[in-house]
Every structure is written in C-alpha cells, then in structure tokens.
PDB file of C-alpha atoms in Angstrom:
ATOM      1  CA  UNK A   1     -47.139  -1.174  34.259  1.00 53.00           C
ATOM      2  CA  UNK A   2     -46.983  -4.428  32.323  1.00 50.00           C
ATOM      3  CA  UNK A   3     -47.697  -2.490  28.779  1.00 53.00           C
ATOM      4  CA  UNK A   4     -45.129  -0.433  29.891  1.00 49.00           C
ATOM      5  CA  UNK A   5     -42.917  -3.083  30.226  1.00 53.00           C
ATOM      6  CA  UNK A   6     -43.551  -4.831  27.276  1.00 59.00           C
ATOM      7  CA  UNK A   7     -43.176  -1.584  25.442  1.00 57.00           C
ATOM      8  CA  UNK A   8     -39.439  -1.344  26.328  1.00 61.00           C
ATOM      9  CA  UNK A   9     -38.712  -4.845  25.829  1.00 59.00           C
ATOM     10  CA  UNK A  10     -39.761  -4.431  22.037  1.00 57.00           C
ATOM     11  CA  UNK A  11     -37.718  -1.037  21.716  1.00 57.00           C
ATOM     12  CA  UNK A  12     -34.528  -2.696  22.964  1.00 59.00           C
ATOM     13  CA  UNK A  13     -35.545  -5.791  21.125  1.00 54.00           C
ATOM     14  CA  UNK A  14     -35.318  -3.052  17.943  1.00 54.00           C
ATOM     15  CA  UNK A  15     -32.570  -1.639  19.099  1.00 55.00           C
ATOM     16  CA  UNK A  16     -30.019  -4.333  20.637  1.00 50.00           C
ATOM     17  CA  UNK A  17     -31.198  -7.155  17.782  1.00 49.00           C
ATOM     18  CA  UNK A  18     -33.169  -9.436  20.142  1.00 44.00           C
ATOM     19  CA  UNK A  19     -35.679 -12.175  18.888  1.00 45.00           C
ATOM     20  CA  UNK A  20     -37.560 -14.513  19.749  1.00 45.00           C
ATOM     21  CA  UNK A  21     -39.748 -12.079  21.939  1.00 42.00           C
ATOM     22  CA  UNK A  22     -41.552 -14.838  23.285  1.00 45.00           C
ATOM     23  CA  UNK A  23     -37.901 -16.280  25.789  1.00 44.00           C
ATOM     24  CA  UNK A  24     -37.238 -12.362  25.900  1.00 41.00           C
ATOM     25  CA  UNK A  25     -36.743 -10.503  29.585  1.00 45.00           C
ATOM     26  CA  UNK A  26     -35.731  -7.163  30.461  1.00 44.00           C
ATOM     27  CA  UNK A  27     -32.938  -8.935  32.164  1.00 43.00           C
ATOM     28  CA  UNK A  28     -31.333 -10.885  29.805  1.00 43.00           C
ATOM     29  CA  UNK A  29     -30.551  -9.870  25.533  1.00 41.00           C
ATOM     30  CA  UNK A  30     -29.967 -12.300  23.043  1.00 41.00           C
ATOM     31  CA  UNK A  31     -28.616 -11.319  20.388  1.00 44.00           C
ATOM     32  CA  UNK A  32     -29.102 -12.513  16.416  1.00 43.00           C
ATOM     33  CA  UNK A  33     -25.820 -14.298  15.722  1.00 47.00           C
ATOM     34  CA  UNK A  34     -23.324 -12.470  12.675  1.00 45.00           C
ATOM     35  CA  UNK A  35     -22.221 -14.271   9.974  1.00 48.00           C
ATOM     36  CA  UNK A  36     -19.327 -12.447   8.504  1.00 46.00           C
ATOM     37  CA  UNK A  37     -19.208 -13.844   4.693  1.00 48.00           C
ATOM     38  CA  UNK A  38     -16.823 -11.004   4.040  1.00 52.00           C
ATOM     39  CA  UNK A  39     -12.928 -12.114   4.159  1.00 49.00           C
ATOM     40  CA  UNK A  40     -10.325 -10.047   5.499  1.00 52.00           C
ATOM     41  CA  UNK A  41      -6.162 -11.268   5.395  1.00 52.00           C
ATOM     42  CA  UNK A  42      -5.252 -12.843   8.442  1.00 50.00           C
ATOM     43  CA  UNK A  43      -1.134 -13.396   9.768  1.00 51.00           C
ATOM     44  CA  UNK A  44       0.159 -16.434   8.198  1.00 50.00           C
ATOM     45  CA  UNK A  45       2.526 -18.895   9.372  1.00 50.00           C
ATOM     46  CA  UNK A  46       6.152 -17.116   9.201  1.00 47.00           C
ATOM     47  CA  UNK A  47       4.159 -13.647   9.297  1.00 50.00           C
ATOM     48  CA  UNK A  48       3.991 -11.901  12.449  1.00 48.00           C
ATOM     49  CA  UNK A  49       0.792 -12.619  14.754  1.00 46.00           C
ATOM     50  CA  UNK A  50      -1.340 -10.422  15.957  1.00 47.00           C
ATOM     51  CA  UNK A  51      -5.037  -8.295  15.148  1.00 48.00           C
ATOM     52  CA  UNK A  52      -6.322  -7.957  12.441  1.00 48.00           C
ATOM     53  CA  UNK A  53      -6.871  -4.455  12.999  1.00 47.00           C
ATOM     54  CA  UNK A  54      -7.185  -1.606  10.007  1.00 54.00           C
ATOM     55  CA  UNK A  55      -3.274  -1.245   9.654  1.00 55.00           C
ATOM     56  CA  UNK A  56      -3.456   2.190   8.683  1.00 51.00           C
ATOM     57  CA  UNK A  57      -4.801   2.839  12.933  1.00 51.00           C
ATOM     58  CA  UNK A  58      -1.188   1.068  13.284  1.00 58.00           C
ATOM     59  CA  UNK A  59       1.886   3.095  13.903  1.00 63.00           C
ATOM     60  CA  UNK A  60       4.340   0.127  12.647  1.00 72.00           C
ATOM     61  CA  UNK A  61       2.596  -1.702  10.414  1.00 83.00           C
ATOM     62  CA  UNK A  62       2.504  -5.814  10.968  1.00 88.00           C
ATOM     63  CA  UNK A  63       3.892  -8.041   7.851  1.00 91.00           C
ATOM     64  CA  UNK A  64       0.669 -10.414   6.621  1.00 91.00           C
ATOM     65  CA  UNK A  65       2.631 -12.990   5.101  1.00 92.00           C
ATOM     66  CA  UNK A  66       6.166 -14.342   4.804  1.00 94.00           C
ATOM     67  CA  UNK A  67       7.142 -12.564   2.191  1.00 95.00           C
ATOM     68  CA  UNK A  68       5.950  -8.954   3.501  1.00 95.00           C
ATOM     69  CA  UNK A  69       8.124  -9.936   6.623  1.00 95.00           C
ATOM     70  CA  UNK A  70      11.313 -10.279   4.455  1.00 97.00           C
ATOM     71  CA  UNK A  71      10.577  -7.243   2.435  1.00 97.00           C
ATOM     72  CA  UNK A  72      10.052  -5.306   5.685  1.00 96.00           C
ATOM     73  CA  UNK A  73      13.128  -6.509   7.010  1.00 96.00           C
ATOM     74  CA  UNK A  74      15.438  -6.004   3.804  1.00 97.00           C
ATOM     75  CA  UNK A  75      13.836  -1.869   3.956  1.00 97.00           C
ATOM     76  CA  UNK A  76      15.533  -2.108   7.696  1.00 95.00           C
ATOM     77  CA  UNK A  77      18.861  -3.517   6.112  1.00 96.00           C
ATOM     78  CA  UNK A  78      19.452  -2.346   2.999  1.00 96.00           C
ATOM     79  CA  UNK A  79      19.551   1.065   1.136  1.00 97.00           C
ATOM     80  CA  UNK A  80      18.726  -0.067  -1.946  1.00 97.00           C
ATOM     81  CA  UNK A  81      15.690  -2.783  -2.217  1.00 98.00           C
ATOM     82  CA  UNK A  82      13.892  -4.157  -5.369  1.00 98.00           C
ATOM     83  CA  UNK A  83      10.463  -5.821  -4.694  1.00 97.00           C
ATOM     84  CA  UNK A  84       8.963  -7.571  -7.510  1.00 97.00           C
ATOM     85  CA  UNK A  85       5.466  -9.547  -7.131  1.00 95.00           C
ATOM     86  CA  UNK A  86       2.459  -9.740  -8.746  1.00 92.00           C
ATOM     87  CA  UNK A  87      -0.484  -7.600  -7.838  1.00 89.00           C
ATOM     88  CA  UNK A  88      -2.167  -7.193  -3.998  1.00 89.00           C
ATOM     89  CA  UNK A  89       1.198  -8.147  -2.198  1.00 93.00           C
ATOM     90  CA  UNK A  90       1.491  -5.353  -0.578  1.00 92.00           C
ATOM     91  CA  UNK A  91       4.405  -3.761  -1.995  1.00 94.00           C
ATOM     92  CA  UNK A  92       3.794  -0.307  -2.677  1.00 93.00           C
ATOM     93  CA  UNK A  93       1.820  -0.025   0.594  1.00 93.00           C
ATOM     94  CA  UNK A  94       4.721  -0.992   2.352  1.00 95.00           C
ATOM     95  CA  UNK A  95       7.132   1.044   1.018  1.00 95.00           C
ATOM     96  CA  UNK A  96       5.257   4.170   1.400  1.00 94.00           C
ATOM     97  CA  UNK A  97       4.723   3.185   5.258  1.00 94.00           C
ATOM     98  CA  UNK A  98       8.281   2.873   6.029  1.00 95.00           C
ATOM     99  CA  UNK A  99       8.527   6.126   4.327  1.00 95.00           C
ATOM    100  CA  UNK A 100       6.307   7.799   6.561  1.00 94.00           C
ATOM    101  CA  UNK A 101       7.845   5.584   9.354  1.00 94.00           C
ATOM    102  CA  UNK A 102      11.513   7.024   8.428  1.00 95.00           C
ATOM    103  CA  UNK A 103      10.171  10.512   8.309  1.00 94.00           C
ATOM    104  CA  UNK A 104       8.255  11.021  11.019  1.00 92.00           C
ATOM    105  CA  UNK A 105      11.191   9.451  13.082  1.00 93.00           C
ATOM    106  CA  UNK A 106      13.785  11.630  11.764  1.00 94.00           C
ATOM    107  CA  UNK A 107      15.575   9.208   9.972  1.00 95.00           C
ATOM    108  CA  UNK A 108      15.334  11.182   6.747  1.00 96.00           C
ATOM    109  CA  UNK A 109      14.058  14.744   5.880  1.00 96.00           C
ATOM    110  CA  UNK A 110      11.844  14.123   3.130  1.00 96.00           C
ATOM    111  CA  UNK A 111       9.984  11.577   0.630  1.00 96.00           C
ATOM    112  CA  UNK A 112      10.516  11.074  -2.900  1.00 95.00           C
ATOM    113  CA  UNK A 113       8.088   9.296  -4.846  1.00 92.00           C
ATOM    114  CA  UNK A 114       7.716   8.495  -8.477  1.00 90.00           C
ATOM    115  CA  UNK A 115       6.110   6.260 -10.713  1.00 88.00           C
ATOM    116  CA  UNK A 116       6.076   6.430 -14.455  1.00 86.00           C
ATOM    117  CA  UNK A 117       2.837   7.729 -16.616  1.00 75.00           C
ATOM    118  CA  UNK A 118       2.376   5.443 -18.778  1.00 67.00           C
ATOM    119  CA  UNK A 119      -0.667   4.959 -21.203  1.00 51.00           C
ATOM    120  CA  UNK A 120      -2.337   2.123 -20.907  1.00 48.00           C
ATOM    121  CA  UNK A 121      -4.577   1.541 -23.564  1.00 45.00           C
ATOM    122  CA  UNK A 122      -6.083   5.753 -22.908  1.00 48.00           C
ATOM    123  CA  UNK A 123      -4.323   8.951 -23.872  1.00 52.00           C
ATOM    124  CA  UNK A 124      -3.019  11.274 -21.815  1.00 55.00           C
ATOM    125  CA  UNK A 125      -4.191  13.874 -24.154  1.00 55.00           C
ATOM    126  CA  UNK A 126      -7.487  13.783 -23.465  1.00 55.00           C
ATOM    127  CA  UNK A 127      -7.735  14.487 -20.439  1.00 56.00           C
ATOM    128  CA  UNK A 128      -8.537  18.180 -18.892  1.00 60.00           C
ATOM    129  CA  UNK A 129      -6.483  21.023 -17.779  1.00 61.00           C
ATOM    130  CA  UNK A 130      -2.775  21.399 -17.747  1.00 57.00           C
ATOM    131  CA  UNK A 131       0.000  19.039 -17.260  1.00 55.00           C
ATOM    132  CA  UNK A 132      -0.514  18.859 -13.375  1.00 59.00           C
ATOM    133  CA  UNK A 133      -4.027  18.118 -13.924  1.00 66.00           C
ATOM    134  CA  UNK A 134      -3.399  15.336 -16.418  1.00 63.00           C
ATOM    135  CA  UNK A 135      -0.542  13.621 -14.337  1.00 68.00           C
ATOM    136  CA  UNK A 136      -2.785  13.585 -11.153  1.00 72.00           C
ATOM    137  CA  UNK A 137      -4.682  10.016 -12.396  1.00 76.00           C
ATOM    138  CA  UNK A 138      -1.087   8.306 -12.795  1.00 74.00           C
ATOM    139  CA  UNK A 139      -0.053   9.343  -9.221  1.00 79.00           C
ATOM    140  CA  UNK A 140      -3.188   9.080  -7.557  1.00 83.00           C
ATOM    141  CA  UNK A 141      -2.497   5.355  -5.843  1.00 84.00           C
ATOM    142  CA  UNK A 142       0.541   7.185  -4.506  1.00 87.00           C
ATOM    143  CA  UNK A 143      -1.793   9.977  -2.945  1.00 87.00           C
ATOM    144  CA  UNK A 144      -4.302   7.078  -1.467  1.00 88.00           C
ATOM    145  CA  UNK A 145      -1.210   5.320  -0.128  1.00 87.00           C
ATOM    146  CA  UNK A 146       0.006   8.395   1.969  1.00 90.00           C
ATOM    147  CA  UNK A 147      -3.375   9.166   3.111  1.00 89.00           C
ATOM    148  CA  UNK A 148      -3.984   6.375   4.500  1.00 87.00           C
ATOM    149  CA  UNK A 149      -1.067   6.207   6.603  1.00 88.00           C
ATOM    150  CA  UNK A 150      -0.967  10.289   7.450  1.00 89.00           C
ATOM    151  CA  UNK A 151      -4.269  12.367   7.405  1.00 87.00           C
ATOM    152  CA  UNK A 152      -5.540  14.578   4.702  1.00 89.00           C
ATOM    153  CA  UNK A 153      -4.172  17.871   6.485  1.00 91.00           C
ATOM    154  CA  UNK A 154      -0.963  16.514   7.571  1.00 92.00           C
ATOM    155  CA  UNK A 155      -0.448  14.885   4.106  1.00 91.00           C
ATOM    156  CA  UNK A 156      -0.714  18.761   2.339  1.00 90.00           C
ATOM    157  CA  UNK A 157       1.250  20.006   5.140  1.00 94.00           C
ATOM    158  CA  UNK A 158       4.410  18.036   4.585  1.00 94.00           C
ATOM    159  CA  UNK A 159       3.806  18.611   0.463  1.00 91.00           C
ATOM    160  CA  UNK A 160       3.699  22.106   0.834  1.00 92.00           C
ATOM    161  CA  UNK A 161       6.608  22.081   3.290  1.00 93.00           C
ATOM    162  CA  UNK A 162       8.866  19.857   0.467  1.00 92.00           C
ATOM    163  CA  UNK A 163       8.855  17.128   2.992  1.00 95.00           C
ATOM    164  CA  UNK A 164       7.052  15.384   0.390  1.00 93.00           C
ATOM    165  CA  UNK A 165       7.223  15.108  -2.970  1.00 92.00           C
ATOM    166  CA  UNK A 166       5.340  13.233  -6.134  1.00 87.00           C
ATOM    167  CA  UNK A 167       7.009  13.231  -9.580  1.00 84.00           C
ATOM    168  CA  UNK A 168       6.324  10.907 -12.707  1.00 85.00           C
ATOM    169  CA  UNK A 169       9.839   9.644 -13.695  1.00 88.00           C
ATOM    170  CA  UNK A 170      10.569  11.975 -16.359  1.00 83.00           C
ATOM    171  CA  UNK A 171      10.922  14.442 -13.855  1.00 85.00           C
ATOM    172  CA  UNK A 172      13.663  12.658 -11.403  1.00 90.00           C
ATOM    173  CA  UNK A 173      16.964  13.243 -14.294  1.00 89.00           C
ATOM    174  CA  UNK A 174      19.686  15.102 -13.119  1.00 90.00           C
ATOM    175  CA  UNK A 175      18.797  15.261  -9.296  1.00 92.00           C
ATOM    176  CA  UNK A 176      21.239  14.239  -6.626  1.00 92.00           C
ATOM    177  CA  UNK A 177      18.886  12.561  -3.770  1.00 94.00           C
ATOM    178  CA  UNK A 178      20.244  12.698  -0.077  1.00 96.00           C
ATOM    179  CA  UNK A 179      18.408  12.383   3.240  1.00 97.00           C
ATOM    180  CA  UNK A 180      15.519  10.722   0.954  1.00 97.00           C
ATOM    181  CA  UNK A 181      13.402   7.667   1.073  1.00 97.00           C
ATOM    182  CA  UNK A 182      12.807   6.918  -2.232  1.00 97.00           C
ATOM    183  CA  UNK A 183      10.317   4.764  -3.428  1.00 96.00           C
ATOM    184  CA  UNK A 184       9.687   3.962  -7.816  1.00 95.00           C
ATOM    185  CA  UNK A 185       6.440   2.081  -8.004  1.00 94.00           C
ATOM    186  CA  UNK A 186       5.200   0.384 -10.914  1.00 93.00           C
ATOM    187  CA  UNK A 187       8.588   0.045 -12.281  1.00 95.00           C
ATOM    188  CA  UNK A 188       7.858  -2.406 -14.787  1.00 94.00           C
ATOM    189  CA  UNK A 189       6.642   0.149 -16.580  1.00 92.00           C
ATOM    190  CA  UNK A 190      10.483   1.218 -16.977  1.00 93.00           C
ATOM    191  CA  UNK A 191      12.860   0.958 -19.660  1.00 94.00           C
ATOM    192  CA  UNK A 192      16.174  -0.265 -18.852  1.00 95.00           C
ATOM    193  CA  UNK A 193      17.319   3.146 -19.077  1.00 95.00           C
ATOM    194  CA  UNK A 194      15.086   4.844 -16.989  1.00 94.00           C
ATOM    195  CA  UNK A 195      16.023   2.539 -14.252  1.00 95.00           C
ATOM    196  CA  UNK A 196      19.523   3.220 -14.804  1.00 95.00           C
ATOM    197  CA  UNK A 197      18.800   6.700 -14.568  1.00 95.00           C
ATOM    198  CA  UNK A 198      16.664   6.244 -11.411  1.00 95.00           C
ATOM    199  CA  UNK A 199      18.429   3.982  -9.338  1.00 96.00           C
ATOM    200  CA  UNK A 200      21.631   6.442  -9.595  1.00 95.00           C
ATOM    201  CA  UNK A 201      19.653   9.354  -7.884  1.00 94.00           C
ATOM    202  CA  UNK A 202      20.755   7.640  -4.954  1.00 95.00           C
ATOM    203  CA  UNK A 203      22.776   9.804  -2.648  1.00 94.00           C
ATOM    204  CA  UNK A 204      24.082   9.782   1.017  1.00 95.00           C
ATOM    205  CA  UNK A 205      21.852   8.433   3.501  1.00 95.00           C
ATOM    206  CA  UNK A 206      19.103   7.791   1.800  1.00 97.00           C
ATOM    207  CA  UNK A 207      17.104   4.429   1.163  1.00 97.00           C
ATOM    208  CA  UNK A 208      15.368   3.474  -2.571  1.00 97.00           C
ATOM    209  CA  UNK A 209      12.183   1.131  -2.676  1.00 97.00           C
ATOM    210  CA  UNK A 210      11.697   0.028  -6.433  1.00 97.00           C
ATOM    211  CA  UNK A 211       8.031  -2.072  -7.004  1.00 97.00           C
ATOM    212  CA  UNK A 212       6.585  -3.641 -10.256  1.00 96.00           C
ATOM    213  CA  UNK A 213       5.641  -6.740 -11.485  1.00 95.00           C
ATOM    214  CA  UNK A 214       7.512  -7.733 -14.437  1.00 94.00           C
ATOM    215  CA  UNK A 215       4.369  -9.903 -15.772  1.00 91.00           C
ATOM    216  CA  UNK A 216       2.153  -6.700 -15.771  1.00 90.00           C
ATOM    217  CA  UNK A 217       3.973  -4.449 -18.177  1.00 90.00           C
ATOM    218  CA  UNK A 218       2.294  -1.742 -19.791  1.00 86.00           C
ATOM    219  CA  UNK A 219       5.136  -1.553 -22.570  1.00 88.00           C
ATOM    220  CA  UNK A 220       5.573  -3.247 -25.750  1.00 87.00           C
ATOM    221  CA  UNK A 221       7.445  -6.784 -24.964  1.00 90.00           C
ATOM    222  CA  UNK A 222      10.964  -6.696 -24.538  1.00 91.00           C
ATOM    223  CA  UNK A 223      11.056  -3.055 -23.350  1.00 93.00           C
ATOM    224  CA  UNK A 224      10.883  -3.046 -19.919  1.00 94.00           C
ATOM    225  CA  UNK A 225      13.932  -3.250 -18.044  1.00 95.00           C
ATOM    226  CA  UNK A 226      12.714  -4.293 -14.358  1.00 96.00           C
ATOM    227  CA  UNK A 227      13.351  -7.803 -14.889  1.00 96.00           C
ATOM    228  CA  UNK A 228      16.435  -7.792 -16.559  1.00 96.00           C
ATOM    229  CA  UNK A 229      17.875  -5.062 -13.506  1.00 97.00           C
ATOM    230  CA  UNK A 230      16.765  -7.173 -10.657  1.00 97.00           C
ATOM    231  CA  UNK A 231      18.731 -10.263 -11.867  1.00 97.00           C
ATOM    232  CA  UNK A 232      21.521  -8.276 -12.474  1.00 97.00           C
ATOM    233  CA  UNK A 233      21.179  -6.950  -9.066  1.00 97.00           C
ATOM    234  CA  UNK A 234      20.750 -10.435  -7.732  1.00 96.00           C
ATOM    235  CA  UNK A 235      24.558 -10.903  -7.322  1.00 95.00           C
ATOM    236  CA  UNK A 236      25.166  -7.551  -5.198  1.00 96.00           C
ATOM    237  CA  UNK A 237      25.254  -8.350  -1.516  1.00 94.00           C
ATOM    238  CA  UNK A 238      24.499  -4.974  -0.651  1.00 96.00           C
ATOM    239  CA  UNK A 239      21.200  -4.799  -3.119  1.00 97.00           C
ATOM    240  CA  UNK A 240      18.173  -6.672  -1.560  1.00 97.00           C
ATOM    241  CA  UNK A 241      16.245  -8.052  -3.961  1.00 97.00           C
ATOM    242  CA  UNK A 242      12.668  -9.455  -2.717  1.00 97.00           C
ATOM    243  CA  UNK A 243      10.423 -11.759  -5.091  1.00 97.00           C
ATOM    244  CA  UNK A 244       6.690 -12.162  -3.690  1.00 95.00           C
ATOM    245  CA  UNK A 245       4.182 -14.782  -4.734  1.00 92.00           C
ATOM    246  CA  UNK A 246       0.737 -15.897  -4.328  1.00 87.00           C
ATOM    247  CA  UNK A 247       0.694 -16.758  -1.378  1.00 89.00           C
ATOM    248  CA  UNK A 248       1.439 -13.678  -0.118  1.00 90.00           C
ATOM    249  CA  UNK A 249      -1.519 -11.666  -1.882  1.00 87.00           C
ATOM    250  CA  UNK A 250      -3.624  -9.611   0.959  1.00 84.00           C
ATOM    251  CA  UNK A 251      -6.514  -8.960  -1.232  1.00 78.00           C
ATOM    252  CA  UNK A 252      -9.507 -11.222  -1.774  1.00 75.00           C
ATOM    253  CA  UNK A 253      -8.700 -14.730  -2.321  1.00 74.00           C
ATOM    254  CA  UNK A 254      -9.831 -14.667  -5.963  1.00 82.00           C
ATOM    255  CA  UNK A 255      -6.838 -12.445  -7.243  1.00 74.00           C
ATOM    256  CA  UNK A 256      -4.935 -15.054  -6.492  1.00 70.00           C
ATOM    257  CA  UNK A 257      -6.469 -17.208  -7.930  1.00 77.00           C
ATOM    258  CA  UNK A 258      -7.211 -15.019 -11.210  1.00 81.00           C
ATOM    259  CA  UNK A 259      -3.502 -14.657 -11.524  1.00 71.00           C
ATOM    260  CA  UNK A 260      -2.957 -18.393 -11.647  1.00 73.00           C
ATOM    261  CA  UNK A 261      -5.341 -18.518 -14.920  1.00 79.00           C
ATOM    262  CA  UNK A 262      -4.582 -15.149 -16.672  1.00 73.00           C
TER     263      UNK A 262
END
C-alpha cells in the first residue's frame, strides 16, 4: 500500500509541478514558483483600470494609456478624427474596434477601410497572381486587425455581405460614403492630395478614423501630406485631432525606446 502511495505522489508530483519530494504529502502540493520574464502593457495612470486580459476576449475594449483614452473618446465625439503617433500606440487597432463596435451595434451599416500600397523598398511587380493577389500583403494588418476582434467566419461573412469592405486608396475616388465608419491607416503614406480626396468621401452619418505617423513615411521627403493636413485641421473645432507619444506605446518596452535613438 505504501509503494502504492508513493507511486501517486510522484505522478502528481509530475503532473501538478511539486518538488522537493522529500516535505511532499498526498495532502498538501507545492508548487514550483513562475517567474514571468515576459512583459505585457498594464493601465497607466489616466488610463482606465482594470485586467489585463487579451482585449480581443473584450467586447469594449479598455484604453492602456492616456492617450488611447482621448483617442477613444474623440471616436465617441467627433466624426472626423486624425490620430498621429509613432508606431505600437495602438491606433489602427483602435479604430478598427470601434468599427466593429459601431457595426455590430447598428450605429452604421458597413466598414470602409483603406490604406495606401505603397512600395517600400520591394516591387509590387513581383509578386504572384493578379492584382487582388498582389494587393493582399498591403492590406493584410487590416485583415489581422478585424480578425482579431470578429472570428474568421464572421469576418468573410460580413465581406461577402458588403458589410465590410478593404480597398487600397486608389480605389476610394469618386465614392460618396454614408452610414460608414471609415478608417485610412498608414496615412503618412499620403500625398496631400490623396488626403484631400479621402477625407471628402465623407457623407451623412458616418465617422472617418485617419492613422499614420508622419516620421515613418514611405515617400520621398516633402511628399506626404499627413502632417501638413492635421495642422491645418488643428484649428477646426469639429475635427479631433489626437497626437500620441511614447509613453503611450503598448508593445515591448524597447520600441520605445528604439524610437528615441532612430
């Protein structure tokens, strides 16, 4: 009965992460203490409390920082917000989340979203299959976005209903867009013309979410038009326009401070 015993106190020893057999009792597990080296974004002060749970488990995602608090708040407010910050803040993830959040609450009847395809450093050309197929790369941190707040299934469900849609900019001249949340991301990428052109797709009760960091231009210098738009915009009271910093990058602590050197 004993080697019995002693045989099932070494299983769950296995199995439960027990040691030091020699203080170990059926009765009682201890278990090897977890040092968790890994670092994960945690509220900050000004940023809604709370767990620090996977947000995409969350139906209404939490803001992480000050900064993703007042760009959550001016998407509430405004119909037409520009969010400029360097990279890891958050803003394209946040966009596309109120746009899911609008939709699936009936607030608007479909999703527009855009970004432009522009080469950086690789040609287009080269890549396989037909102009669908060599798009898909330039939109695909939109698809990872929306999957991540929707499933898979539900995701191709709403595209193939029109509820929503992925363009590269090119595409978005001459529409008219009502009942929309829009969102442009990487609009630094954007002439001043383009943006012109974009931000006048607005129609009736919609909302438009542009994104970009001016400092991470793909263009030649001088040609995009994100900075000079948002300081024009700056003296609208009806325009939100929401600069994020450092401080309020989510990812590892070392982009941060990358971006203070590069």
């Amino acid at each position: 009965m004993e080697a019995l015993m002693t045989k099932r106190a070494l299983k769950r020893m296995a199995r439960e992460g027990a040691h030091e057999t020699g203080q170990y009792d059926d009765a009682k597990v201890r278990r090897l203490p977890v040092d968790h080296r890994g670092w994960s974004p945690l509220p900050q002060d000004g940023a809604a409390s709370g767990d620090s749970r996977d947000q995409s488990y969350l139906k209404t995602i939490k803001p992480k920082s000050p900064g993703q608090a007042q760009l959550m708040e001016a998407i509430d407010e405004k119909n037409l917000v520009m969010a400029l910050g360097p990279a890891g803040t958050g803003k394209t993830y946040i966009a596309i989340s109120k746009a899911v959040e609008a939709l699936e609450a009936g607030r608007v009847s479909r999703i527009v979203l855009s970004r432009p395809a522009v080469e950086a450093g690789e040609s287009i050309g080269y890549l396989p299959g037909d102009m669908e197929d060599k798009l898909a790369p330039y939109l695909r941190p939109l698809y990872d976005a929306l999957t991540d707040r929707l499933s898979v299934k539900r995701m191709r469900a709403l595209m193939a209903e029109g509820a929503i849609e992925i363009a590269p900019v090119g595409f978005m001249r001459g529409r008219t867009l009502n009942n929309a949340f829009v969102v442009i991301d990487e609009a630094q990428n954007c002439t001043y013309m383009q943006l012109k052109m974009l931000l006048t797709r607005l129609g009736w009760h919609s909302t438009m979410v542009v994104t970009g960091d001016p400092n991470q231009s793909d263009l030649l210098p001088g040609i995009s038009g994100l900075a000079e738009v948002a300081a024009k915009f700056d003296a609208v009271s009806n325009i939100a326009v929401v600069r994020l910093a450092d401080r309020d990058i989510v990812r590892h602590p070392l982009v941060a401070e990358m971006l203070g050197v590069l």
